[in-house]
Coordinates of C-alpha atoms in Angstrom, one line a residue:
X1 CA -0.5 24.7 25.5
X2 CA 2.9 24.8 27.7
X3 CA 5.2 22.8 25.4
X4 CA 4.9 25.2 22.6
X5 CA 4.1 28.6 24.6
X6 CA 7.1 30.4 23.8
X7 CA 6.5 30.4 19.9
X8 CA 6.1 28.2 17.2
X9 CA 8.5 28.2 13.9
X10 CA 9.6 25.8 10.8
X11 CA 6.2 25.3 9.4
X12 CA 5.6 22.3 6.8
X13 CA 2.4 21.4 5.6
X14 CA 1.2 18.2 3.6
X15 CA -2.1 18.2 1.7
X16 CA -3.7 14.9 1.8
X17 CA -7.3 13.5 1.4
X18 CA -8.5 17.3 1.1
X19 CA -7.1 18.4 4.4
X20 CA -4.1 20.4 5.3
X21 CA -1.7 19.1 7.6
X22 CA 0.9 21.4 9.2
X23 CA 4.2 20.1 11.5
X24 CA 6.0 22.9 13.4
X25 CA 8.6 23.3 15.8
X26 CA 7.2 24.5 19.0
X27 CA 9.3 25.9 22.1
X28 CA 7.9 26.1 25.8
X29 CA 9.4 24.0 28.3
X30 CA 11.5 21.8 25.8
X31 CA 11.6 21.7 21.8
X32 CA 9.2 19.5 19.9
X33 CA 6.9 18.9 17.1
X34 CA 3.5 19.8 16.8
X35 CA 0.9 19.2 14.5
X36 CA -2.5 21.2 13.3
X37 CA -5.0 20.7 10.5
X38 CA -6.6 23.2 8.3
X39 CA -9.8 22.9 5.6
X40 CA -8.3 25.9 3.8
X41 CA -4.8 25.9 4.2
X42 CA -5.0 29.3 6.5
X43 CA -6.6 28.9 9.2
X44 CA -5.2 26.0 11.5
X45 CA -6.0 24.1 14.7
X46 CA -3.9 22.3 16.6
X47 CA -4.4 18.6 17.2
X48 CA -4.0 17.6 21.1
X49 CA -2.5 19.6 23.7
X50 CA 1.0 17.5 23.4
X51 CA 3.3 17.5 20.7
X52 CA 3.3 14.6 18.2
X53 CA 6.9 14.0 18.3
X54 CA 9.6 14.9 20.7
X55 CA 13.2 13.4 21.4
X56 CA 16.0 14.9 23.5
X57 CA 19.4 13.1 23.0
X58 CA 22.8 13.4 24.9
X59 CA 25.2 13.5 22.2
X60 CA 28.8 13.7 23.4
X61 CA 27.7 15.5 26.5
X62 CA 25.4 18.1 24.8
X63 CA 21.4 18.2 24.8
X64 CA 19.8 17.9 21.4
X65 CA 16.2 18.5 20.6
X66 CA 14.3 17.4 17.3
X67 CA 13.2 20.3 15.2
X68 CA 12.5 21.5 11.7
X69 CA 10.2 18.8 10.5
X70 CA 9.8 18.0 6.8
X71 CA 7.0 15.4 5.9
X72 CA 5.8 13.5 3.2
X73 CA 3.3 10.3 2.6
X74 CA 4.7 7.1 1.0
X75 CA 2.5 5.4 -1.5
X76 CA 1.7 2.5 1.1
X77 CA 0.6 5.2 3.2
X78 CA 3.4 5.7 5.6
X79 CA 4.1 9.1 7.0
X80 CA 8.0 9.9 6.6
X81 CA 9.6 13.0 8.7
X82 CA 13.0 14.3 8.2
X83 CA 14.0 16.4 11.1
X84 CA 17.2 18.3 12.6
X85 CA 18.7 17.9 16.1
X86 CA 18.9 21.2 17.9
X87 CA 22.1 22.0 20.2
X88 CA 21.0 24.4 22.6
X89 CA 18.8 27.3 22.1
X90 CA 20.3 28.9 18.9
X91 CA 22.4 26.4 16.9
X92 CA 21.0 23.7 15.0
X93 CA 23.4 20.4 15.4
X94 CA 24.8 19.0 12.2
X95 CA 22.9 16.1 11.6
X96 CA 19.7 15.3 9.7
X97 CA 17.5 12.3 11.1
X98 CA 14.4 10.2 10.0
X99 CA 11.0 8.8 11.7
X100 CA 8.1 7.0 10.3
X101 CA 4.5 6.7 11.5
X102 CA 1.2 5.2 10.3
X103 CA -0.7 8.4 10.8
X104 CA 0.4 12.2 11.1
X105 CA -0.5 11.9 15.2
X106 CA 1.9 8.6 15.5
X107 CA 3.3 7.2 16.8
X108 CA 6.5 8.0 15.3
X109 CA 9.5 5.7 15.1
X110 CA 12.9 7.2 14.5
X111 CA 15.5 5.3 12.7
X112 CA 18.7 4.4 14.7
X113 CA 21.3 6.4 12.5
X114 CA 21.3 9.9 11.0
X115 CA 20.4 10.1 7.2
X116 CA 23.4 13.0 6.6
X117 CA 26.1 14.4 9.2
X118 CA 27.1 17.5 7.6
X119 CA 30.5 17.4 5.6
X120 CA 31.4 20.7 4.6
X121 CA 32.1 24.4 6.6
X122 CA 29.3 25.8 4.6
X123 CA 26.8 23.4 6.1
X124 CA 28.3 23.0 9.6
X125 CA 24.7 23.7 11.0
X126 CA 22.4 21.6 8.6
X127 CA 18.5 21.9 9.0
X128 CA 16.0 20.1 6.6
X129 CA 13.7 22.6 4.7
X130 CA 11.8 20.8 2.1
X131 CA 11.2 17.3 0.3
X132 CA 10.3 16.8 -3.3
X133 CA 9.6 13.1 -4.7
X134 CA 9.8 12.3 -8.2
X135 CA 9.8 8.9 -10.3
X136 CA 13.6 9.4 -9.8
X137 CA 13.3 9.5 -6.0
X138 CA 13.2 11.5 -3.0
X139 CA 14.8 15.1 -2.9
X140 CA 15.8 16.4 0.3
X141 CA 16.6 20.0 0.6
X142 CA 18.1 21.7 3.6
X143 CA 20.0 24.6 4.9
X144 CA 23.6 25.2 5.5
X145 CA 24.6 27.9 7.7
X146 CA 28.1 28.5 8.9
X147 CA 26.9 31.7 11.1
X148 CA 28.0 34.3 8.6
X149 CA 26.0 33.0 5.2
X150 CA 23.6 30.8 4.5
X151 CA 23.0 28.2 1.3
X152 CA 21.0 25.3 0.4
X153 CA 22.3 21.9 -0.7
X154 CA 20.2 18.6 -1.6
X155 CA 20.1 14.9 -0.6
X156 CA 18.9 12.5 -3.2
X157 CA 17.6 9.0 -2.3
X158 CA 16.0 6.0 -4.2
X159 CA 14.2 4.5 -1.2
X160 CA 13.9 8.0 1.3
X161 CA 16.4 6.2 3.7
X162 CA 20.0 6.3 2.3
X163 CA 20.8 9.8 1.0
X164 CA 23.5 11.0 -1.2
X165 CA 24.8 14.7 -1.2
X166 CA 25.0 16.7 -3.9
X167 CA 28.8 16.9 -5.2
X168 CA 30.0 19.4 -7.8
X169 CA 32.7 17.4 -9.6
X170 CA 34.2 20.7 -10.4
X171 CA 35.1 21.7 -6.8
X172 CA 37.4 19.7 -4.1
X173 CA 34.6 19.6 -1.6
X174 CA 32.8 16.6 -1.1
X175 CA 29.4 18.6 -0.7
X176 CA 28.3 21.6 -2.6
X177 CA 25.3 24.0 -2.2
X178 CA 22.5 24.0 -5.0
X179 CA 21.6 27.5 -4.5
X180 CA 24.1 29.6 -3.5
X181 CA 26.2 31.5 -1.0
X182 CA 25.3 34.9 -2.9
X183 CA 23.0 35.8 -5.6
X184 CA 23.6 38.2 -8.5
X185 CA 21.4 40.9 -7.2
X186 CA 21.7 42.9 -3.8
X187 CA 18.0 41.5 -2.2
X188 CA 19.9 37.8 -2.1
X189 CA 23.6 39.1 -2.2
X190 CA 24.6 37.4 1.0
X191 CA 22.7 34.3 0.7
X192 CA 19.8 32.0 -0.1
X193 CA 18.0 29.8 2.4
X194 CA 15.0 28.0 3.4
X195 CA 14.3 26.4 0.1
X196 CA 10.7 25.3 -0.5
X197 CA 10.7 23.0 -3.7
X198 CA 8.0 21.3 -5.6
X199 CA 8.4 18.6 -8.1
X200 CA 7.1 20.2 -11.5
X201 CA 6.0 18.5 -14.7
X202 CA 9.3 18.7 -15.8
X203 CA 11.8 19.4 -13.3
X204 CA 11.4 21.3 -9.9
X205 CA 10.3 24.9 -8.8
X206 CA 11.8 26.5 -5.9
X207 CA 10.7 29.6 -3.5
X208 CA 13.6 30.5 -1.3
X209 CA 14.5 33.5 1.2
X210 CA 17.2 35.8 0.0
X211 CA 19.5 37.9 2.4
X212 CA 21.0 41.1 1.6
X213 CA 22.9 41.5 4.7
X214 CA 23.6 40.7 8.1
X215 CA 21.2 43.3 9.5
X216 CA 18.4 42.9 7.0
X217 CA 16.7 39.3 6.9
X218 CA 14.0 40.0 9.4
X219 CA 13.3 43.2 8.6
X220 CA 12.0 42.9 5.2
X221 CA 11.3 39.5 4.1
X222 CA 12.2 38.6 0.6
X223 CA 11.2 35.7 -1.2
X224 CA 12.5 34.7 -4.9
X225 CA 11.5 31.8 -7.3
X226 CA 13.7 29.4 -9.2
X227 CA 13.3 26.7 -11.5
X228 CA 15.6 23.4 -12.3
X229 CA 15.9 20.5 -14.3
X230 CA 17.5 18.0 -11.9
X231 CA 17.3 19.7 -8.7
X232 CA 21.0 20.8 -8.6
X233 CA 21.2 23.6 -11.3
X234 CA 18.9 26.6 -10.6
X235 CA 17.7 29.5 -13.0
X236 CA 16.4 32.3 -10.9
X237 CA 13.4 33.9 -11.9
X238 CA 13.7 37.3 -13.9
X239 CA 11.4 39.6 -11.8
X240 CA 12.7 38.3 -8.2
X241 CA 11.6 38.9 -5.6
X242 CA 8.1 37.4 -6.0
X243 CA 7.2 38.5 -2.4
X244 CA 8.5 41.6 -0.2
X245 CA 7.2 41.7 3.4
X246 CA 8.1 44.5 5.7
X247 CA 8.0 42.8 8.7
X248 CA 9.4 45.2 11.2
X249 CA 11.1 42.8 13.2
X250 CA 14.0 43.8 15.7
X251 CA 15.7 40.4 16.0
X252 CA 19.3 40.6 15.6
X253 CA 20.1 37.3 13.9
X254 CA 19.0 37.7 10.6
X255 CA 20.8 34.7 9.1
X256 CA 19.2 32.3 11.6
X257 CA 15.6 33.1 10.9
X258 CA 13.1 33.4 8.9
X259 CA 11.9 29.8 8.2
X260 CA 9.4 28.7 5.5
X261 CA 7.7 25.7 4.1
X262 CA 4.9 25.5 1.5
X263 CA 3.2 23.3 -0.9
X264 CA 1.2 23.5 -4.4
X265 CA -2.4 22.6 -4.6
X266 CA -3.6 22.5 -8.2
X267 CA -2.2 25.8 -9.4
X268 CA -2.1 27.8 -6.1
X269 CA 1.2 28.3 -4.0
X270 CA 0.8 28.3 -0.4
X271 CA 4.2 29.7 1.5
X272 CA 4.2 29.5 5.2
X273 CA 6.6 31.3 7.0
X274 CA 7.7 32.1 11.0
X275 CA 9.7 35.6 11.2
X276 CA 12.2 34.9 14.0
X277 CA 12.5 33.1 17.4
X278 CA 11.0 35.7 19.1
X279 CA 7.8 36.0 16.9
X280 CA 4.6 34.0 17.7
X281 CA 2.8 32.0 15.3
X282 CA 3.3 31.3 11.7
X283 CA 1.9 33.5 8.6
X284 CA 0.9 32.5 5.2
X285 CA 1.2 33.7 1.6
X286 CA -1.2 32.3 -1.0
X287 CA -0.9 33.2 -5.0
X288 CA 0.7 32.1 -8.3
X289 CA 3.8 32.9 -10.4
X290 CA 3.5 35.0 -13.4
X291 CA 5.1 34.0 -16.6

């Protein structure tokens, strides 16, 4: 349809009552959040001809658009969306916001104030990527980009409304990444981004996209796996990367894209990815991780 006619990206999927619910950013005339459903998690059908959530704000004279939806469902059945605001056509703004709805189709009501405004150079462009809910609260993982590298941080909340960013007490910064600017291997030596995090029986699991250098990211998509006890200290899998896809993309801004979302149903992982701003549609990978 016209509103998402150019391309779709930043997919996030929720499994609820036997159905897969995808939220994604669509780009056409404007930028907004779309909704699609699937019975198998692979083939999705758009719901309606219009976005389920669209907002454009004029902040300090600059137009911002809602994008990068991350969604979960509370115990009382409320659907909660965290989203970023996009400034212009390429650069995410430095704030993350929250909206709620009684159903995935809305109506969505946004909070008046952002839940987070970036507080460091490394997360000057803050974009929500994943949410995991445990008995200890809501863990919202996000990408931080400074234009030359990528890292991922986490915001933690007891109620899903007021969040505290992770702060390493051994650094002078008020906000620190949890999976870093550089890995120890070449394939993620330039950074780790787009974290997809699941709450596990003890701790957390993460899939992330590794960046080897400024010319690599979209031509070869490499996905790593990591585990954590607390959501802030992560141990990378010894046999990373667990997924390698030759995308043959020629998009120039490898650190801006790709995007990835995902979920785990029983013992199967579903990873959804969009390769670049110029690529149409969303791909899916399914599988398990070896011991």
